[in-house]
Tab-separated table of C-alpha atoms in Angstrom:
chain	number	residue	atom	x	y	z
A	1	MET	CA	-10.201	3.282	21.429
A	2	ASP	CA	-11.860	1.327	18.643
A	3	LEU	CA	-11.064	-2.074	20.114
A	4	VAL	CA	-9.711	-3.645	23.286
A	5	MET	CA	-8.377	-7.202	23.262
A	6	ARG	CA	-8.621	-8.359	26.886
A	7	ALA	CA	-6.381	-11.381	27.323
A	8	ARG	CA	-5.651	-13.311	30.481
A	9	ARG	CA	-2.558	-14.498	28.633
A	10	ALA	CA	-0.850	-12.231	26.098
A	11	LEU	CA	2.671	-12.396	24.740
A	12	THR	CA	4.195	-8.909	24.852
A	13	ALA	CA	7.776	-7.647	25.058
A	14	GLU	CA	7.634	-8.380	28.815
A	15	GLY	CA	6.782	-12.021	28.174
A	16	GLU	CA	3.496	-13.804	28.798
A	17	ARG	CA	1.167	-11.866	31.114
A	18	PRO	CA	-2.433	-10.689	31.520
A	19	CYS	CA	-2.899	-7.644	29.325
A	20	ASP	CA	-5.455	-5.410	27.667
A	21	VAL	CA	-4.378	-4.362	24.181
A	22	GLY	CA	-5.922	-1.134	22.938
A	23	VAL	CA	-6.350	-0.539	19.218
A	24	THR	CA	-7.237	2.564	17.211
A	25	GLY	CA	-7.222	2.765	13.422
A	26	GLY	CA	-5.720	-0.703	13.055
A	27	ARG	CA	-2.675	0.110	15.223
A	28	ILE	CA	-1.865	-0.846	18.806
A	29	VAL	CA	-1.983	2.327	20.899
A	30	ALA	CA	-1.898	1.072	24.491
A	31	LEU	CA	-1.085	-1.895	26.713
A	32	GLY	CA	-2.472	-1.990	30.223
A	33	SER	CA	-5.365	-3.159	32.348
A	34	ASN	CA	-9.036	-2.187	32.449
A	35	LEU	CA	-8.785	-0.309	29.169
A	36	SER	CA	-12.063	0.822	27.633
A	37	GLY	CA	-13.054	0.862	23.987
A	38	ASP	CA	-15.972	0.809	21.586
A	39	HIS	CA	-15.598	-2.948	21.217
A	40	VAL	CA	-14.101	-5.311	23.815
A	41	VAL	CA	-13.107	-8.897	23.033
A	42	GLU	CA	-12.248	-11.131	25.989
A	43	PHE	CA	-10.201	-14.317	25.884
A	44	GLY	CA	-10.082	-17.158	28.395
A	45	GLU	CA	-7.195	-18.895	30.137
A	46	ASP	CA	-7.011	-21.600	27.478
A	47	VAL	CA	-5.677	-19.263	24.760
A	48	VAL	CA	-2.678	-16.972	24.407
A	49	LEU	CA	-2.835	-13.757	22.380
A	50	LEU	CA	0.232	-13.802	20.134
A	51	PRO	CA	1.379	-11.259	17.569
A	52	GLY	CA	0.421	-12.293	14.068
A	53	LEU	CA	3.128	-14.475	12.583
A	54	VAL	CA	5.367	-13.226	9.775
A	55	ASP	CA	6.357	-15.744	7.092
A	56	THR	CA	9.000	-14.273	4.822
A	57	HIS	CA	9.473	-17.360	2.642
A	58	VAL	CA	6.350	-18.213	0.641
A	59	HIS	CA	6.089	-19.301	-2.990
A	60	VAL	CA	2.683	-18.137	-4.224
A	61	ASN	CA	3.512	-18.929	-7.896
A	62	ASP	CA	1.000	-16.397	-9.208
A	63	PRO	CA	0.668	-15.310	-12.014
A	64	GLY	CA	1.705	-17.984	-14.462
A	65	ARG	CA	1.605	-21.055	-12.245
A	66	ALA	CA	-1.515	-20.286	-10.246
A	67	GLU	CA	-2.599	-23.905	-10.717
A	68	TRP	CA	0.174	-24.653	-8.187
A	69	GLU	CA	-1.164	-22.209	-5.568
A	70	GLY	CA	-2.274	-18.567	-6.067
A	71	PHE	CA	-2.744	-15.495	-3.888
A	72	GLU	CA	-6.246	-16.342	-2.715
A	73	THR	CA	-5.519	-19.868	-1.485
A	74	ALA	CA	-2.063	-19.050	-0.108
A	75	THR	CA	-3.356	-16.174	1.990
A	76	LEU	CA	-6.362	-18.187	3.181
A	77	ALA	CA	-3.926	-20.838	4.410
A	78	ALA	CA	-1.791	-18.160	6.051
A	79	ALA	CA	-4.757	-16.688	7.906
A	80	ALA	CA	-5.884	-20.129	9.064
A	81	GLY	CA	-2.400	-20.668	10.486
A	82	GLY	CA	-2.133	-17.408	12.423
A	83	VAL	CA	0.132	-15.810	9.805
A	84	THR	CA	-0.831	-12.197	9.138
A	85	THR	CA	2.043	-11.220	6.824
A	86	ILE	CA	3.797	-13.131	4.068
A	87	VAL	CA	6.571	-12.110	1.693
A	88	ASP	CA	6.280	-13.747	-1.722
A	89	MET	CA	9.276	-15.232	-3.499
A	90	PRO	CA	10.162	-13.917	-6.977
A	91	LEU	CA	10.331	-17.240	-8.802
A	92	ASN	CA	7.882	-19.886	-10.011
A	93	SER	CA	5.567	-17.098	-11.114
A	94	LEU	CA	5.596	-16.158	-14.795
A	95	PRO	CA	7.131	-13.708	-15.290
A	96	PRO	CA	9.540	-13.937	-12.343
A	97	THR	CA	9.880	-10.729	-10.332
A	98	VAL	CA	13.176	-9.495	-11.774
A	99	ASP	CA	12.315	-5.975	-12.995
A	100	GLY	CA	9.813	-3.203	-12.433
A	101	THR	CA	7.389	-4.456	-15.072
A	102	SER	CA	7.165	-7.964	-13.603
A	103	LEU	CA	6.723	-6.536	-10.089
A	104	GLU	CA	3.805	-4.437	-11.296
A	105	ILE	CA	2.249	-7.480	-13.005
A	106	LYS	CA	2.506	-9.429	-9.750
A	107	ARG	CA	0.967	-6.608	-7.729
A	108	LYS	CA	-1.931	-6.281	-10.144
A	109	THR	CA	-2.476	-10.036	-9.940
A	110	ALA	CA	-2.615	-9.914	-6.141
A	111	GLU	CA	-4.683	-6.726	-5.812
A	112	GLY	CA	-8.023	-7.379	-4.093
A	113	ARG	CA	-7.340	-11.105	-3.637
A	114	VAL	CA	-5.251	-11.296	-0.467
A	115	HIS	CA	-6.579	-12.190	2.982
A	116	VAL	CA	-3.387	-11.188	4.839
A	117	ASP	CA	-0.755	-8.540	4.157
A	118	VAL	CA	1.670	-9.427	1.359
A	119	GLY	CA	5.108	-8.088	0.515
A	120	PHE	CA	7.408	-9.084	-2.323
A	121	TRP	CA	11.003	-10.112	-2.804
A	122	GLY	CA	12.786	-9.189	-6.009
A	123	GLY	CA	15.038	-11.546	-7.907
A	124	ALA	CA	18.756	-11.322	-8.693
A	125	VAL	CA	19.462	-13.318	-11.848
A	126	PRO	CA	22.170	-13.187	-14.521
A	127	GLY	CA	21.973	-9.903	-16.413
A	128	ASN	CA	19.528	-7.949	-14.253
A	129	GLY	CA	22.048	-6.087	-12.080
A	130	ASP	CA	20.900	-2.775	-13.533
A	131	GLU	CA	17.322	-3.484	-12.352
A	132	LEU	CA	18.125	-3.953	-8.670
A	133	ARG	CA	18.039	-0.315	-7.580
A	134	ALA	CA	14.754	0.323	-9.389
A	135	LEU	CA	13.175	-2.723	-7.734
A	136	HIS	CA	14.475	-1.557	-4.357
A	137	ASP	CA	12.976	1.885	-4.908
A	138	ALA	CA	9.694	0.246	-5.961
A	139	GLY	CA	9.458	-1.375	-2.520
A	140	VAL	CA	10.726	-4.967	-2.683
A	141	PHE	CA	12.163	-6.152	0.627
A	142	GLY	CA	15.359	-7.612	-0.830
A	143	PHE	CA	16.645	-9.843	-3.604
A	144	LYS	CA	16.688	-13.604	-3.918
A	145	CYS	CA	19.367	-15.474	-5.792
A	146	PHE	CA	20.366	-19.086	-6.330
A	147	LEU	CA	23.927	-20.358	-6.487
A	148	SER	CA	22.720	-23.614	-8.086
A	149	HIS	CA	19.888	-24.378	-10.516
A	150	SER	CA	16.632	-22.928	-9.221
A	151	GLY	CA	14.395	-25.684	-10.551
A	152	VAL	CA	12.913	-23.430	-13.232
A	153	ASP	CA	14.875	-22.328	-16.273
A	154	GLU	CA	13.508	-18.771	-16.358
A	155	PHE	CA	15.177	-17.923	-13.005
A	156	GLY	CA	18.896	-18.409	-13.575
A	157	SER	CA	21.571	-18.876	-10.918
A	158	LEU	CA	24.426	-16.479	-10.145
A	159	GLY	CA	28.088	-17.375	-10.436
A	160	GLU	CA	30.470	-16.147	-7.759
A	161	ALA	CA	31.597	-13.100	-9.758
A	162	GLU	CA	28.054	-11.912	-10.434
A	163	LEU	CA	27.032	-12.584	-6.830
A	164	GLU	CA	29.817	-10.307	-5.651
A	165	ALA	CA	29.008	-7.628	-8.227
A	166	ASP	CA	25.361	-7.621	-7.163
A	167	LEU	CA	26.306	-7.496	-3.488
A	168	ARG	CA	28.490	-4.460	-4.167
A	169	ALA	CA	25.529	-2.776	-5.851
A	170	LEU	CA	23.224	-3.619	-2.931
A	171	ALA	CA	25.741	-2.292	-0.414
A	172	ARG	CA	25.547	1.122	-2.054
A	173	PHE	CA	21.827	1.507	-1.341
A	174	GLY	CA	21.310	-0.738	1.690
A	175	GLY	CA	19.709	-3.685	-0.083
A	176	MET	CA	19.805	-7.275	1.161
A	177	MET	CA	20.544	-10.473	-0.771
A	178	ILE	CA	18.742	-13.635	0.331
A	179	VAL	CA	20.469	-16.754	-0.932
A	180	HIS	CA	19.538	-20.326	-1.775
A	181	ALA	CA	22.943	-21.627	-0.746
A	182	GLU	CA	23.918	-24.911	-2.414
A	183	ASP	CA	27.172	-25.141	-4.332
A	184	PRO	CA	26.669	-26.219	-7.971
A	185	ASP	CA	30.041	-27.994	-8.253
A	186	VAL	CA	29.390	-30.149	-5.193
A	187	LEU	CA	25.939	-31.020	-6.520
A	188	ALA	CA	27.384	-31.892	-9.940
A	189	ASP	CA	29.851	-34.302	-8.340
A	190	ALA	CA	27.201	-35.967	-6.159
A	191	PRO	CA	25.296	-39.086	-7.271
A	192	GLU	CA	22.254	-38.345	-9.399
A	193	ALA	CA	18.888	-38.401	-7.633
A	194	GLN	CA	16.729	-41.145	-9.083
A	195	GLY	CA	14.393	-43.864	-7.922
A	196	ARG	CA	12.323	-44.385	-4.797
A	197	ARG	CA	15.021	-44.510	-2.094
A	198	TYR	CA	15.151	-41.439	0.112
A	199	ALA	CA	18.727	-42.293	1.071
A	200	GLY	CA	19.667	-41.919	-2.590
A	201	PHE	CA	18.051	-38.512	-2.805
A	202	LEU	CA	19.839	-37.406	0.370
A	203	ARG	CA	23.202	-38.411	-1.124
A	204	SER	CA	22.427	-36.251	-4.153
A	205	ARG	CA	22.231	-33.100	-1.961
A	206	PRO	CA	25.122	-33.517	0.506
A	207	SER	CA	25.604	-31.126	3.386
A	208	GLU	CA	28.934	-30.080	1.864
A	209	ALA	CA	26.972	-28.330	-0.907
A	210	GLU	CA	25.382	-26.070	1.706
A	211	ASN	CA	28.556	-25.627	3.723
A	212	ARG	CA	30.622	-24.537	0.734
A	213	ALA	CA	27.909	-22.201	-0.559
A	214	VAL	CA	27.472	-20.609	2.875
A	215	THR	CA	31.225	-19.991	2.925
A	216	THR	CA	30.986	-18.366	-0.510
A	217	VAL	CA	28.237	-16.017	0.698
A	218	ILE	CA	30.053	-15.154	3.918
A	219	GLU	CA	33.247	-14.237	2.092
A	220	ALA	CA	31.398	-12.182	-0.545
A	221	ALA	CA	29.456	-10.339	2.167
A	222	ARG	CA	32.696	-9.722	4.062
A	223	ARG	CA	34.419	-8.215	1.014
A	224	THR	CA	31.482	-6.052	-0.065
A	225	GLY	CA	29.961	-5.020	3.262
A	226	ALA	CA	26.518	-5.988	1.971
A	227	ARG	CA	23.736	-7.641	4.001
A	228	ALA	CA	23.131	-11.298	3.204
A	229	HIS	CA	20.607	-13.827	4.476
A	230	ILE	CA	20.888	-17.611	4.182
A	231	LEU	CA	17.597	-19.242	3.260
A	232	HIS	CA	16.224	-22.574	4.573
A	233	LEU	CA	19.372	-23.848	6.264
A	234	SER	CA	19.279	-27.615	6.653
A	235	SER	CA	22.978	-28.401	7.287
A	236	SER	CA	23.917	-27.903	10.929
A	237	ASP	CA	27.584	-28.101	9.878
A	238	ALA	CA	27.277	-24.511	8.631
A	239	LEU	CA	26.321	-23.103	12.037
A	240	PRO	CA	29.900	-22.601	13.319
A	241	LEU	CA	30.763	-20.823	10.047
A	242	LEU	CA	27.868	-18.435	10.499
A	243	SER	CA	28.577	-17.869	14.186
A	244	ARG	CA	32.193	-16.937	13.506
A	245	ALA	CA	31.246	-14.663	10.621
A	246	ARG	CA	28.831	-12.726	12.796
A	247	ALA	CA	31.370	-12.402	15.574
A	248	GLU	CA	33.710	-10.894	12.989
A	249	GLY	CA	31.118	-8.320	11.957
A	250	VAL	CA	29.802	-9.847	8.740
A	251	ALA	CA	26.192	-8.720	8.180
A	252	ILE	CA	24.596	-12.133	7.749
A	253	THR	CA	21.413	-13.723	9.077
A	254	VAL	CA	19.938	-17.198	8.656
A	255	GLU	CA	16.619	-19.015	8.719
A	256	THR	CA	15.512	-22.613	8.951
A	257	CYS	CA	12.120	-24.256	8.392
A	258	PRO	CA	9.594	-26.341	10.352
A	259	HIS	CA	10.204	-29.450	8.268
A	260	TYR	CA	13.912	-29.488	9.160
A	261	LEU	CA	13.011	-29.130	12.853
A	262	CYS	CA	10.332	-31.833	12.765
A	263	PHE	CA	11.240	-34.665	10.401
A	264	THR	CA	14.354	-36.820	10.097
A	265	ALA	CA	15.801	-38.651	7.114
A	266	GLU	CA	15.689	-41.955	8.993
A	267	GLU	CA	11.890	-41.883	9.227
A	268	ILE	CA	11.057	-40.913	5.622
A	269	PRO	CA	9.756	-43.947	3.736
A	270	ASP	CA	11.051	-44.772	0.301
A	271	GLY	CA	8.767	-43.369	-2.384
A	272	ALA	CA	7.349	-40.696	-0.026
A	273	THR	CA	8.001	-37.780	-2.370
A	274	ARG	CA	5.798	-35.447	-0.299
A	275	PHE	CA	8.947	-35.036	1.850
A	276	LYS	CA	11.192	-33.947	-1.037
A	277	CYS	CA	12.645	-30.471	-0.674
A	278	CYS	CA	15.936	-28.792	-1.496
A	279	PRO	CA	18.072	-28.668	0.543
A	280	PRO	CA	16.833	-31.946	1.979
A	281	ILE	CA	15.606	-33.107	5.358
A	282	ARG	CA	18.681	-34.600	7.047
A	283	GLU	CA	19.435	-37.023	9.874
A	284	ALA	CA	18.164	-36.915	13.470
A	285	GLY	CA	21.473	-35.708	14.893
A	286	ASN	CA	21.509	-32.850	12.406
A	287	ARG	CA	17.975	-31.872	13.459
A	288	GLU	CA	18.990	-31.597	17.107
A	289	LEU	CA	21.932	-29.383	16.195
A	290	LEU	CA	19.551	-27.061	14.326
A	291	TRP	CA	17.527	-26.783	17.535
A	292	GLN	CA	20.751	-25.961	19.346
A	293	GLY	CA	21.405	-23.278	16.729
A	294	LEU	CA	18.079	-21.711	17.643
A	295	ARG	CA	18.890	-21.956	21.339
A	296	ASP	CA	22.253	-20.267	20.770
A	297	GLY	CA	20.750	-17.513	18.604
A	298	VAL	CA	22.780	-18.431	15.523
A	299	ILE	CA	19.575	-19.172	13.593
A	300	ASP	CA	17.447	-16.035	13.530
A	301	CYS	CA	14.055	-17.250	12.398
A	302	VAL	CA	11.803	-20.100	11.324
A	303	VAL	CA	9.746	-19.681	8.141
A	304	SER	CA	7.793	-22.122	6.032
A	305	ASP	CA	9.434	-22.180	2.584
A	306	HIS	CA	5.907	-23.026	1.466
A	307	SER	CA	6.578	-24.409	-2.026
A	308	PRO	CA	3.497	-26.139	-3.451
A	309	CYS	CA	2.832	-27.689	-6.828
A	310	THR	CA	0.138	-29.805	-8.456
A	311	PRO	CA	-0.121	-33.371	-7.102
A	312	GLU	CA	1.013	-34.751	-10.458
A	313	LEU	CA	4.380	-33.013	-10.153
A	314	LYS	CA	5.053	-34.839	-6.889
A	315	ARG	CA	5.063	-38.101	-8.895
A	316	PHE	CA	3.086	-40.126	-6.415
A	317	ASP	CA	2.533	-42.586	-9.249
A	318	THR	CA	6.180	-43.667	-9.267
A	319	GLY	CA	7.602	-42.308	-6.011
A	320	ASP	CA	10.690	-41.240	-7.946
A	321	PHE	CA	12.625	-38.667	-5.930
A	322	GLY	CA	14.614	-37.641	-8.973
A	323	ALA	CA	11.538	-36.801	-11.046
A	324	ALA	CA	9.350	-35.240	-8.307
A	325	TRP	CA	9.101	-31.489	-7.684
A	326	GLY	CA	10.967	-30.433	-4.546
A	327	GLY	CA	8.884	-28.426	-2.128
A	328	ILE	CA	6.825	-28.788	1.063
A	329	SER	CA	3.502	-27.082	1.685
A	330	GLY	CA	3.512	-25.991	5.314
A	331	LEU	CA	2.224	-22.439	5.531
A	332	GLN	CA	-0.896	-23.244	7.553
A	333	VAL	CA	0.630	-25.646	10.086
A	334	GLY	CA	4.031	-24.087	10.792
A	335	LEU	CA	3.089	-22.732	14.228
A	336	PRO	CA	1.772	-25.990	15.735
A	337	VAL	CA	4.606	-27.976	14.135
A	338	VAL	CA	7.262	-25.762	15.699
A	339	TRP	CA	5.427	-25.447	19.019
A	340	THR	CA	4.976	-29.230	19.297
A	341	GLN	CA	8.689	-29.813	18.820
A	342	ALA	CA	9.832	-26.756	20.796
A	343	ARG	CA	7.951	-27.526	24.003
A	344	ARG	CA	9.474	-31.029	24.069
A	345	ARG	CA	12.886	-29.365	24.224
A	346	GLY	CA	12.031	-26.903	26.980
A	347	PHE	CA	11.346	-23.828	24.843
A	348	THR	CA	8.420	-21.488	25.507
A	349	LEU	CA	5.991	-19.544	23.368
A	350	VAL	CA	8.237	-16.520	23.894
A	351	ASP	CA	10.911	-18.346	21.910
A	352	VAL	CA	8.515	-19.464	19.197
A	353	VAL	CA	7.144	-15.947	18.707
A	354	ARG	CA	10.673	-14.564	18.505
A	355	TRP	CA	11.526	-17.059	15.727
A	356	MET	CA	8.240	-16.849	13.805
A	357	ALA	CA	7.094	-13.234	14.218
A	358	GLU	CA	9.600	-10.801	15.707
A	359	ARG	CA	12.799	-11.899	13.969
A	360	PRO	CA	11.393	-12.548	10.468
A	361	ALA	CA	9.854	-9.070	10.561
A	362	ALA	CA	13.130	-7.530	11.719
A	363	VAL	CA	15.249	-9.333	9.113
A	364	ALA	CA	12.948	-8.281	6.268
A	365	GLY	CA	12.478	-4.724	7.552
A	366	LEU	CA	8.756	-5.022	8.302
A	367	THR	CA	8.917	-2.346	10.955
A	368	ALA	CA	5.250	-2.447	12.044
A	369	LYS	CA	4.947	-6.234	12.285
A	370	GLY	CA	5.849	-9.033	14.661
A	371	LYS	CA	5.199	-7.579	18.149
A	372	ILE	CA	2.364	-6.703	20.463
A	373	ALA	CA	3.564	-3.194	21.295
A	374	PRO	CA	2.333	0.379	20.825
A	375	GLY	CA	2.883	1.618	17.290
A	376	PHE	CA	2.694	-1.839	15.738
A	377	ASP	CA	-0.100	-3.113	13.518
A	378	ALA	CA	-2.906	-4.779	15.486
A	379	ASP	CA	-2.159	-8.210	14.023
A	380	PHE	CA	-2.941	-11.102	16.367
A	381	CYS	CA	-3.009	-14.882	16.488
A	382	VAL	CA	-5.343	-16.394	19.083
A	383	PHE	CA	-3.597	-19.651	19.974
A	384	ALA	CA	-4.698	-22.570	22.171
A	385	PRO	CA	-1.314	-24.140	22.997
A	386	ASP	CA	-2.598	-27.222	24.824
A	387	GLU	CA	-5.300	-28.263	22.356
A	388	GLU	CA	-4.296	-31.088	20.024
A	389	PHE	CA	-5.336	-32.031	16.491
A	390	THR	CA	-4.314	-34.379	13.697
A	391	VAL	CA	-3.331	-32.815	10.380
A	392	ASP	CA	-5.719	-33.720	7.559
A	393	ALA	CA	-4.321	-32.546	4.236
A	394	ALA	CA	-7.806	-32.418	2.729
A	395	ARG	CA	-8.870	-29.764	5.269
A	396	LEU	CA	-5.938	-27.394	4.750
A	397	ARG	CA	-6.700	-24.167	2.935
A	398	HIS	CA	-3.890	-24.165	0.373
A	399	ARG	CA	-4.841	-25.239	-3.135
A	400	HIS	CA	-3.917	-28.936	-3.174
A	401	PRO	CA	-4.438	-31.619	-0.489
A	402	VAL	CA	-0.749	-32.558	-0.353
A	403	SER	CA	1.176	-32.255	2.901
A	404	ALA	CA	4.227	-33.871	4.449
A	405	TYR	CA	2.458	-33.259	7.776
A	406	HIS	CA	-0.647	-35.322	6.929
A	407	GLY	CA	-1.552	-37.617	9.832
A	408	LEU	CA	0.765	-35.917	12.312
A	409	ARG	CA	-0.600	-35.290	15.805
A	410	LEU	CA	0.226	-31.735	16.859
A	411	SER	CA	-0.189	-29.465	19.885
A	412	GLY	CA	-1.603	-25.984	19.378
A	413	VAL	CA	-4.694	-24.806	17.549
A	414	VAL	CA	-5.170	-21.379	15.972
A	415	ARG	CA	-8.590	-20.203	17.174
A	416	GLY	CA	-8.577	-16.882	15.317
A	417	THR	CA	-6.483	-14.419	13.336
A	418	TRP	CA	-6.816	-10.631	13.405
A	419	LEU	CA	-5.347	-8.260	10.839
A	420	ARG	CA	-5.072	-4.563	11.776
A	421	GLY	CA	-7.789	-4.908	14.391
A	422	GLN	CA	-10.249	-6.983	12.338
A	423	GLU	CA	-10.780	-10.715	12.229
A	424	THR	CA	-9.426	-11.944	8.922
A	425	GLY	CA	-12.155	-11.898	6.336
A	426	PRO	CA	-12.692	-11.535	2.610
A	427	ALA	CA	-9.651	-10.011	0.930
A	428	HIS	CA	-8.853	-7.200	3.343
A	429	GLY	CA	-5.107	-7.780	3.241
A	430	ARG	CA	-2.842	-5.075	1.839
A	431	LEU	CA	0.122	-5.114	-0.509
A	432	LEU	CA	3.192	-3.905	1.369
A	433	ARG	CA	6.239	-1.952	0.252
A	434	ARG	CA	9.569	-1.687	2.000
A	435	PRO	CA	9.459	1.332	4.324
């Protein structure tokens, strides 16, 4: 074998155990003990060999808004955080990824500049229904839509009729719709977000907007037989709806994000626009119910929704939640954030890896990612779970030193990241297509 990773603690399908992992040609070919290879790397008791994490919700914003992030900085941050695969969202780049031409532009922009493997979502917007099959055949992993305003005018939202029409089209060829689920009518009736008070911003994005939109998606998926995925769930009220739908055979999955599992509305200071995201961070009781949703298996996975912008767009000068861009940059620190909170609630690294590697890969259809098992890519995160650090936004690898996690004391340090049997280095990531 080319490489043997000899770990006193490795997280495989059998749980955490001592294990040698044999690698040939960038793929895992054997698990065992006393394996031999051309190159042997040994790890001590203080680290656990995890599969490389899979983050299926990343806004790279490149091309067109690369001053917000970009492929080079986003994938550097991913690698520093133990993430070996990301899937890029179709909006905030110019052009958005809504047809074959824009997908090719995005791929050419990323070519030779990525430090981890990168896949792409397509977009479902008004009027591009005829493009969906071609994008699917070109290798996108699914299609993102909004039911409310996306935040950028060039990526329009779908009404209920067009959502259902697109789902019917996807059902014919096995495509999946991933949905930003907030109901536009509920948002229109809510108080306008303005000023420095976080409580005012929270009232502008009530949980009922999510609950009603999730119901809309469930019913459309039920009628069409299509696969649907709910993005960045923040309202725990929707969990019983999703649980019942699954029990009834509706093909629907759901994710949440580290910031919803870590922060609470009660602790966000007024004017602290670094915490603004849509849907919003909600109350402490809601957070605990999201953790229960993970425990019960209703929530499938935890992904970053890394959504950066320039510092100016966060409006730190005024602290106005209405005027600030909504998005949290968390790609690099997602693992320690989730681990810090999870261990307090009695979860193990087995759970965290299921949420942040195995299940995101399975939902997206990344069939060679997310597990330490023969036949899978030799993607690894070397993680010291008991080591602590304090987040310093200025030392994070994404483009701008803005982070809701700045100053937070966390457990778990990523000591190294390996991609297909090599430590992550200059631009040796690949651009992925749906199998």
